[in-house]
Short mmCIF file of C-alpha atoms in Angstrom, two decimals:
data_model
loop_
_atom_site.label_atom_id
_atom_site.label_comp_id
_atom_site.label_asym_id
_atom_site.label_seq_id
_atom_site.Cartn_x
_atom_site.Cartn_y
_atom_site.Cartn_z
CA GLN A 69 0.00 0.00 0.00
CA GLY A 70 1.14 3.46 0.59
CA ALA A 71 3.90 2.01 -1.29
CA CYS A 72 2.54 -1.29 -2.42
CA LEU A 73 3.94 -3.61 -5.06
CA ALA A 74 4.74 -7.15 -5.67
CA ASP A 75 7.29 -9.85 -6.14
CA ASN A 76 7.41 -9.32 -9.84
CA PRO A 77 6.46 -5.71 -9.70
CA PRO A 78 6.60 -2.65 -11.72
CA PRO A 79 5.66 0.73 -10.40
CA SER A 80 5.11 3.90 -11.85
CA SER A 81 7.86 5.81 -13.22
CA SER A 82 8.97 6.25 -16.69
CA ARG A 83 6.92 7.40 -19.42
CA GLN A 84 6.49 5.65 -22.72
CA LEU A 85 8.79 2.79 -23.67
CA CYS A 86 8.88 -0.46 -21.87
CA VAL A 87 12.53 -0.39 -20.95
CA ILE A 88 13.37 -1.97 -17.65
CA LYS A 89 16.80 -1.34 -16.23
CA HIS A 90 17.70 -2.34 -12.75
CA THR A 91 20.39 -3.97 -10.71
CA PRO A 92 19.54 -6.86 -8.37
CA ARG A 93 19.19 -4.22 -5.69
CA PHE A 94 16.41 -2.54 -7.66
CA LYS A 95 14.25 -5.62 -7.96
CA ARG A 96 12.55 -5.19 -4.65
CA LEU A 97 13.03 -1.47 -4.50
CA MET A 98 10.53 -0.97 -7.21
CA ALA A 99 7.66 -2.66 -5.73
CA VAL A 100 7.13 -0.53 -2.74
CA TYR A 101 3.71 0.10 -1.50
CA LEU A 102 0.66 -0.33 -2.03
CA PHE A 103 0.00 1.76 -1.01
CA LEU A 104 2.79 2.08 -1.79
CA ALA A 105 1.64 0.17 -4.18
CA LEU A 106 1.68 1.01 -3.56
CA PHE A 107 1.04 1.49 -7.91
CA ALA A 108 2.55 3.20 -10.35
CA SER A 109 3.26 0.88 -13.06
CA HIS A 110 1.99 -2.15 -14.71
CA ALA A 111 3.10 -5.67 -14.04
CA VAL A 112 5.01 -7.07 -16.94
CA SER A 113 3.79 -10.62 -16.92
CA ALA A 114 3.45 -13.00 -19.84
CA PRO A 115 -0.14 -12.07 -20.72
CA VAL A 116 0.73 -8.40 -20.65
CA LYS A 117 3.76 -8.85 -22.88
CA GLU A 118 1.74 -10.82 -25.41
CA ASN A 119 -0.83 -8.09 -25.72
CA LEU A 120 1.37 -5.01 -25.95
CA LYS A 121 1.43 -3.71 -29.44
CA GLU A 122 4.97 -2.47 -29.27
CA ILE A 123 7.65 -3.50 -26.84
CA VAL A 124 11.15 -2.28 -27.36
CA ARG A 125 12.71 -4.48 -24.75
CA VAL A 126 11.45 -6.32 -21.70
CA GLU A 127 13.76 -8.24 -19.42
CA GLU A 128 12.26 -11.57 -18.35
CA ASP A 129 12.85 -10.69 -14.74
CA THR A 130 10.82 -8.23 -12.78
CA CYS A 131 9.98 -4.60 -13.10
CA GLY A 132 9.96 -2.23 -10.22
CA LEU A 133 7.74 0.63 -9.32
CA GLY A 134 8.20 3.31 -11.81
CA LEU A 135 10.76 1.59 -14.00
CA VAL A 136 8.31 0.42 -16.59
CA GLN A 137 7.86 2.62 -19.62
CA ARG A 138 5.48 1.68 -22.33
CA THR A 139 4.92 2.40 -25.96
CA ALA A 140 1.40 1.01 -25.86
CA ALA A 141 -1.27 0.57 -23.26
CA PRO A 142 -0.97 -2.77 -21.45
CA ALA A 143 -3.56 -5.46 -21.69
CA ARG A 144 -5.14 -6.12 -18.36
CA LEU A 145 -3.80 -8.83 -16.11
CA GLY A 146 -6.01 -11.83 -15.83
CA LYS A 147 -7.07 -11.54 -19.44
CA LYS A 148 -8.48 -14.70 -20.93
CA SER A 149 -6.88 -16.15 -24.02
CA GLU A 150 -10.12 -15.91 -25.95
CA PRO A 151 -10.54 -14.78 -29.56
CA GLU A 152 -12.11 -11.41 -30.23
CA PRO A 153 -15.89 -11.74 -30.44
CA LYS A 154 -16.93 -11.77 -34.09
CA LYS A 155 -20.02 -10.17 -35.43
CA SER A 156 -22.54 -12.59 -36.82
CA LEU A 157 -25.63 -11.83 -38.86
CA ARG A 158 -27.64 -12.04 -35.65
CA GLN A 159 -25.40 -9.70 -33.62
CA SER A 160 -25.75 -5.95 -33.59
CA ALA A 161 -22.74 -3.64 -33.18
CA ALA A 162 -23.87 -2.91 -29.61
CA GLN A 163 -23.98 -6.62 -28.79
CA VAL A 164 -20.47 -7.11 -30.14
CA ALA A 165 -19.19 -4.17 -28.12
CA GLU A 166 -20.82 -5.51 -24.98
CA ALA A 167 -19.33 -8.98 -25.59
CA LYS A 168 -15.89 -7.42 -25.90
CA LYS A 169 -16.36 -5.46 -22.69
CA ARG A 170 -17.30 -8.58 -20.78
CA SER A 171 -14.58 -10.88 -22.14
CA SER A 172 -11.42 -8.86 -21.50
CA PHE A 173 -10.87 -9.77 -17.84
CA ASP A 174 -10.91 -13.23 -16.29
CA CYS A 175 -13.54 -12.70 -13.62
CA GLN A 176 -13.78 -16.39 -12.86
CA ALA A 177 -10.13 -16.45 -11.76
CA HIS A 178 -10.19 -13.01 -10.11
CA PRO A 179 -13.75 -12.36 -8.91
CA GLN A 180 -12.82 -9.62 -6.45
CA TYR A 181 -11.85 -7.39 -9.36
CA CYS A 182 -15.18 -7.63 -11.13
CA GLY A 183 -18.31 -5.64 -10.41
CA ASP A 184 -18.41 -2.74 -7.95
CA PRO A 185 -16.22 -1.15 -6.82
CA MET A 186 -13.31 -2.34 -9.04
CA ASN A 187 -15.23 -2.93 -12.32
CA CYS A 188 -12.31 -4.57 -14.11
CA ASP A 189 -14.85 -6.44 -16.24
CA VAL A 190 -15.71 -3.18 -18.00
CA TYR A 191 -13.64 -2.45 -21.09
CA ASP A 192 -11.19 0.51 -21.32
CA THR A 193 -9.79 1.83 -24.58
CA GLU A 194 -6.04 2.03 -25.11
CA GLU A 195 -6.36 5.79 -25.46
CA GLU A 196 -8.05 6.05 -22.09
CA ILE A 197 -5.42 3.93 -20.37
CA GLN A 198 -2.59 5.91 -21.94
CA SER A 199 -4.19 9.15 -20.78
CA TRP A 200 -3.60 8.06 -17.19
CA ASP A 201 0.08 8.91 -17.67
CA GLU A 202 -0.99 12.56 -17.58
CA VAL A 203 -4.06 12.47 -15.34
CA LEU A 204 -4.86 9.34 -13.35
CA ALA A 205 -7.92 10.53 -11.42
CA LYS A 206 -10.04 12.63 -13.75
CA ASP A 207 -12.50 15.11 -12.27
CA GLY A 208 -11.29 14.29 -8.77
CA VAL A 209 -12.69 10.73 -8.89
CA PRO A 210 -10.24 8.04 -7.69
CA ASN A 211 -9.40 5.63 -10.50
CA LEU A 212 -9.94 2.19 -9.01
CA LYS A 213 -9.79 0.79 -12.56
CA SER A 214 -6.04 1.42 -12.53
CA TRP A 215 -5.67 -1.61 -10.23
CA CYS A 216 -6.93 -3.80 -13.09
CA TYR A 217 -3.68 -3.28 -14.98
CA MET A 218 -1.25 -3.99 -12.16
CA GLU A 219 0.24 -7.07 -10.57
CA LEU A 220 -2.61 -8.95 -8.88
CA SER A 221 -0.65 -9.83 -5.74
CA TYR A 222 -2.88 -7.82 -3.41
CA GLU A 223 -6.14 -9.44 -4.46
CA SER A 224 -6.65 -11.25 -1.16
CA SER A 225 -5.55 -8.30 0.98
CA LEU A 226 -6.01 -4.70 -0.13
CA ILE A 227 -8.44 -5.38 -2.97
CA SER A 228 -10.61 -7.89 -1.17
CA GLU A 229 -10.52 -6.55 2.38
CA CYS A 230 -10.24 -2.78 2.00
CA PHE A 231 -12.10 -2.10 -1.25
CA VAL A 232 -14.63 -4.93 -1.49
CA HIS A 233 -15.40 -5.99 2.09
CA ARG A 234 -14.38 -2.71 3.76
CA ASN A 235 -12.55 -4.46 6.59
CA LEU A 236 -9.62 -2.07 6.88
CA SER A 237 -8.06 -3.72 9.92
CA LEU A 238 -7.91 -7.11 8.25
CA SER A 239 -6.56 -5.47 5.10
CA ALA A 240 -3.83 -3.78 7.17
CA ALA A 241 -2.81 -7.04 8.82
CA LYS A 242 -2.61 -8.91 5.52
CA VAL A 243 -0.75 -6.16 3.71
CA PHE A 244 1.76 -5.84 6.54
CA ALA A 245 2.51 -9.58 6.38
CA GLU A 246 2.95 -9.35 2.60
CA GLN A 247 5.20 -6.30 2.75
CA LYS A 248 7.36 -7.82 5.47
CA SER A 249 7.85 -10.99 3.44
CA ARG A 250 8.92 -8.92 0.42
CA HIS A 251 11.24 -6.68 2.44
CA TYR A 252 9.22 -3.53 1.71
CA ALA A 253 8.27 -2.69 5.30
CA GLU A 254 11.02 -0.08 5.69
CA TYR A 255 9.61 1.84 2.74
CA ASP A 256 6.12 1.71 4.13
CA ALA A 257 7.15 2.62 7.68
CA SER A 258 9.13 5.68 6.61
CA TYR A 259 6.31 6.68 4.23
CA CYS A 260 3.76 6.51 7.04
CA PHE A 261 5.65 8.95 9.26
CA ILE A 262 6.87 11.35 6.55
CA VAL A 263 3.44 11.96 4.96
CA GLY A 264 1.66 12.32 8.31
CA HIS A 265 -0.37 9.13 8.43
CA CYS A 266 0.66 8.70 12.06
CA ASP A 267 -0.84 12.03 13.15
CA ALA A 268 -3.10 11.51 16.17
CA ASP A 269 -5.92 13.55 14.64
CA LYS A 270 -6.05 11.50 11.44
CA VAL A 271 -8.69 8.87 12.16
CA VAL A 272 -10.12 6.41 9.63
CA ALA A 273 -12.93 4.08 10.67
CA GLN A 274 -12.68 0.33 10.37
CA ASP A 275 -15.29 0.28 7.59
CA ALA A 276 -14.36 3.55 5.87
CA MET A 277 -15.25 4.07 2.23
CA VAL A 278 -13.16 5.57 -0.59
CA GLN A 279 -14.80 8.97 -0.11
CA VAL A 280 -13.13 9.26 3.30
CA GLY A 281 -9.78 9.07 1.56
CA VAL A 282 -10.89 11.67 -1.00
CA ASP A 283 -11.77 14.10 1.77
CA LEU A 284 -8.42 13.52 3.49
CA CYS A 285 -6.56 13.98 0.21
CA ASP A 286 -8.36 17.25 -0.46
CA GLN A 287 -7.45 18.49 3.01
CA LYS A 288 -3.84 17.41 2.64
CA TYR A 289 -3.00 18.45 -0.92
CA GLY A 290 -5.97 20.20 -2.49
CA ARG A 291 -8.09 18.52 -5.19
CA ASP A 292 -6.03 19.45 -8.25
CA ALA A 293 -2.68 18.35 -6.79
CA TRP A 294 -3.70 14.68 -6.72
CA SER A 295 -6.16 14.67 -9.62
CA ALA A 296 -5.86 17.17 -12.49
CA GLN A 297 -2.13 17.71 -11.90
CA PHE A 298 -1.07 14.13 -11.18
CA GLY A 299 -0.47 11.14 -13.44
CA ARG A 300 1.65 8.01 -13.65
CA LYS A 301 4.49 9.95 -15.24
CA HIS A 302 5.11 11.70 -11.94
CA MET A 303 6.27 8.45 -10.30
CA ASP A 304 9.97 8.73 -11.22
CA ILE A 305 11.23 5.90 -9.06
CA GLU A 306 14.34 5.23 -11.08
CA ALA A 307 15.55 8.80 -10.55
CA TRP A 308 14.64 8.76 -6.86
CA ALA A 309 16.60 5.58 -6.30
CA LYS A 310 19.58 6.94 -8.23
CA ASN A 311 19.53 10.07 -6.06
CA GLY A 312 19.54 7.95 -2.90
CA TRP A 313 16.08 9.14 -1.92
CA MET A 314 14.79 5.62 -1.27
CA THR A 315 16.57 2.45 -0.17
CA GLU A 316 15.36 -0.97 0.86
CA GLU A 317 17.25 -0.83 4.15
CA THR A 318 16.15 2.59 5.40
CA GLY A 319 13.11 3.56 3.35
CA PHE A 320 12.50 7.06 1.99
CA HIS A 321 15.00 9.86 2.49
CA HIS A 322 13.22 12.69 0.75
CA ARG A 323 9.74 14.16 0.86
CA GLU A 324 9.21 14.04 -2.90
CA PRO A 325 8.89 10.27 -3.42
CA ALA A 326 6.99 9.77 -0.16
CA HIS A 327 4.38 12.38 -1.02
CA ALA A 328 4.21 11.19 -4.63
CA PHE A 329 3.20 7.77 -3.32
CA ALA A 330 0.59 9.42 -1.10
CA LYS A 331 -0.86 11.31 -4.09
CA MET A 332 -0.82 8.07 -6.04
CA ALA A 333 -2.85 6.48 -3.24
CA CYS A 334 -5.30 9.39 -3.53
CA ALA A 335 -5.59 8.90 -7.28
CA MET A 336 -5.94 5.12 -7.06
CA GLY A 337 -8.46 5.26 -4.21
CA ASN A 338 -6.49 3.53 -1.45
CA TYR A 339 -5.48 6.55 0.64
CA HIS A 340 -7.91 5.64 3.43
CA CYS A 341 -6.57 2.07 3.36
CA ASP A 342 -3.04 3.44 3.76
CA VAL A 343 -3.90 5.57 6.77
CA ARG A 344 -5.45 2.64 8.63
CA TYR A 345 -2.60 0.36 7.54
CA CYS A 346 0.03 2.81 8.82
CA GLN A 347 -1.68 3.33 12.15
CA GLU A 348 -2.14 -0.36 12.83
CA ALA A 349 1.20 -1.64 11.52
CA TYR A 350 3.79 1.09 12.08
CA CYS A 351 2.77 4.20 13.98
CA ASN A 352 2.69 2.52 17.40
CA ASN A 353 5.36 -0.07 16.73
CA ASP A 354 8.39 0.73 18.93
CA TYR A 355 10.90 -0.49 16.35
CA TYR A 356 9.54 1.68 13.52
CA LYS A 357 8.84 4.67 15.79
CA LYS A 358 12.48 4.67 16.86
CA ARG A 359 13.69 4.49 13.27
CA TYR A 360 11.30 6.96 11.60
CA GLY A 361 9.19 8.72 14.23
CA CYS A 362 11.45 11.78 14.29
CA TYR A 363 10.67 12.38 10.59
CA ALA A 364 6.94 12.80 11.05
CA ASN A 365 5.75 15.49 8.63
CA GLN A 366 9.26 16.65 7.79
CA ASP A 367 12.26 15.92 5.58
CA PRO A 368 14.21 12.82 6.60
CA MET A 369 18.01 12.82 6.69
CA MET A 370 19.71 11.47 3.59
CA GLY A 371 20.66 7.83 4.09
CA GLN A 372 19.91 7.83 7.81
CA VAL A 373 17.26 6.66 10.22
CA CYS A 374 16.44 8.70 13.32
CA PRO A 375 19.41 9.50 15.59
CA GLU A 376 17.78 7.53 18.43
CA ALA A 377 17.89 4.39 16.30
CA GLU A 378 21.43 5.13 15.06
CA ASN A 379 22.69 5.39 18.62
CA SER A 380 20.90 2.33 20.01
#
């Protein structure tokens, strides 16, 4: 969440050309949150590769948050290997279009993604998907459809528990276990403190809806900052890593990437999930408080955790 990604991730950063460059150290680095999943890119799995119209180069490995750049909109994950519906003498153009809309995502394999609130079973044009590079949440409406084109690793946690069942505590527990196993917890912990998710006055109910996150995002950044002025191209993870602003061992070391992930959570609709996740997993955890608590709502020191943790 906040900085959520996956084992074979890809996050948000580069713009148009699917060129993935990373050292072994980058593999995990890219998949940060969920929140940090956090998002920002598209998972480059076999079905995605097969359906891209143009791919300049894709390494068979993994992509990290923000290191995936595309020349064409990705096909959605979970897509069935079915032929395009063909128009017969008995089918109208509207019927063909509806058949196409309902055949592009494998709802039988991934039921949590279909129907409200995710609606991955509803067709998106390539032009619409590509437009998300510039503006991800149009008209100030969180784009939950963006989760349809990412790695599906959080289906049983964030997607199922926070979005579908609205059990934010269970979502937080599952996401924390997943992030710990992938070695992304340091990213998430530092993110939580830097962007203010650990503030005592920031309260999100156990069954909060997406609109709660929208209201918090508006209060924090203003509507345009996370909607009209924010797109996938703003997740420049490769540059942030190169500048030393984020490391697997000590999380984020600059406000820019941390707040970019928070705005991404606003745009993707999981900001309220992040707040609850942070408060249950990190904000009151002595280990993480010692390492990142001193950076609450301020710039962290480059390459360092809090002095208290350094000296202990």
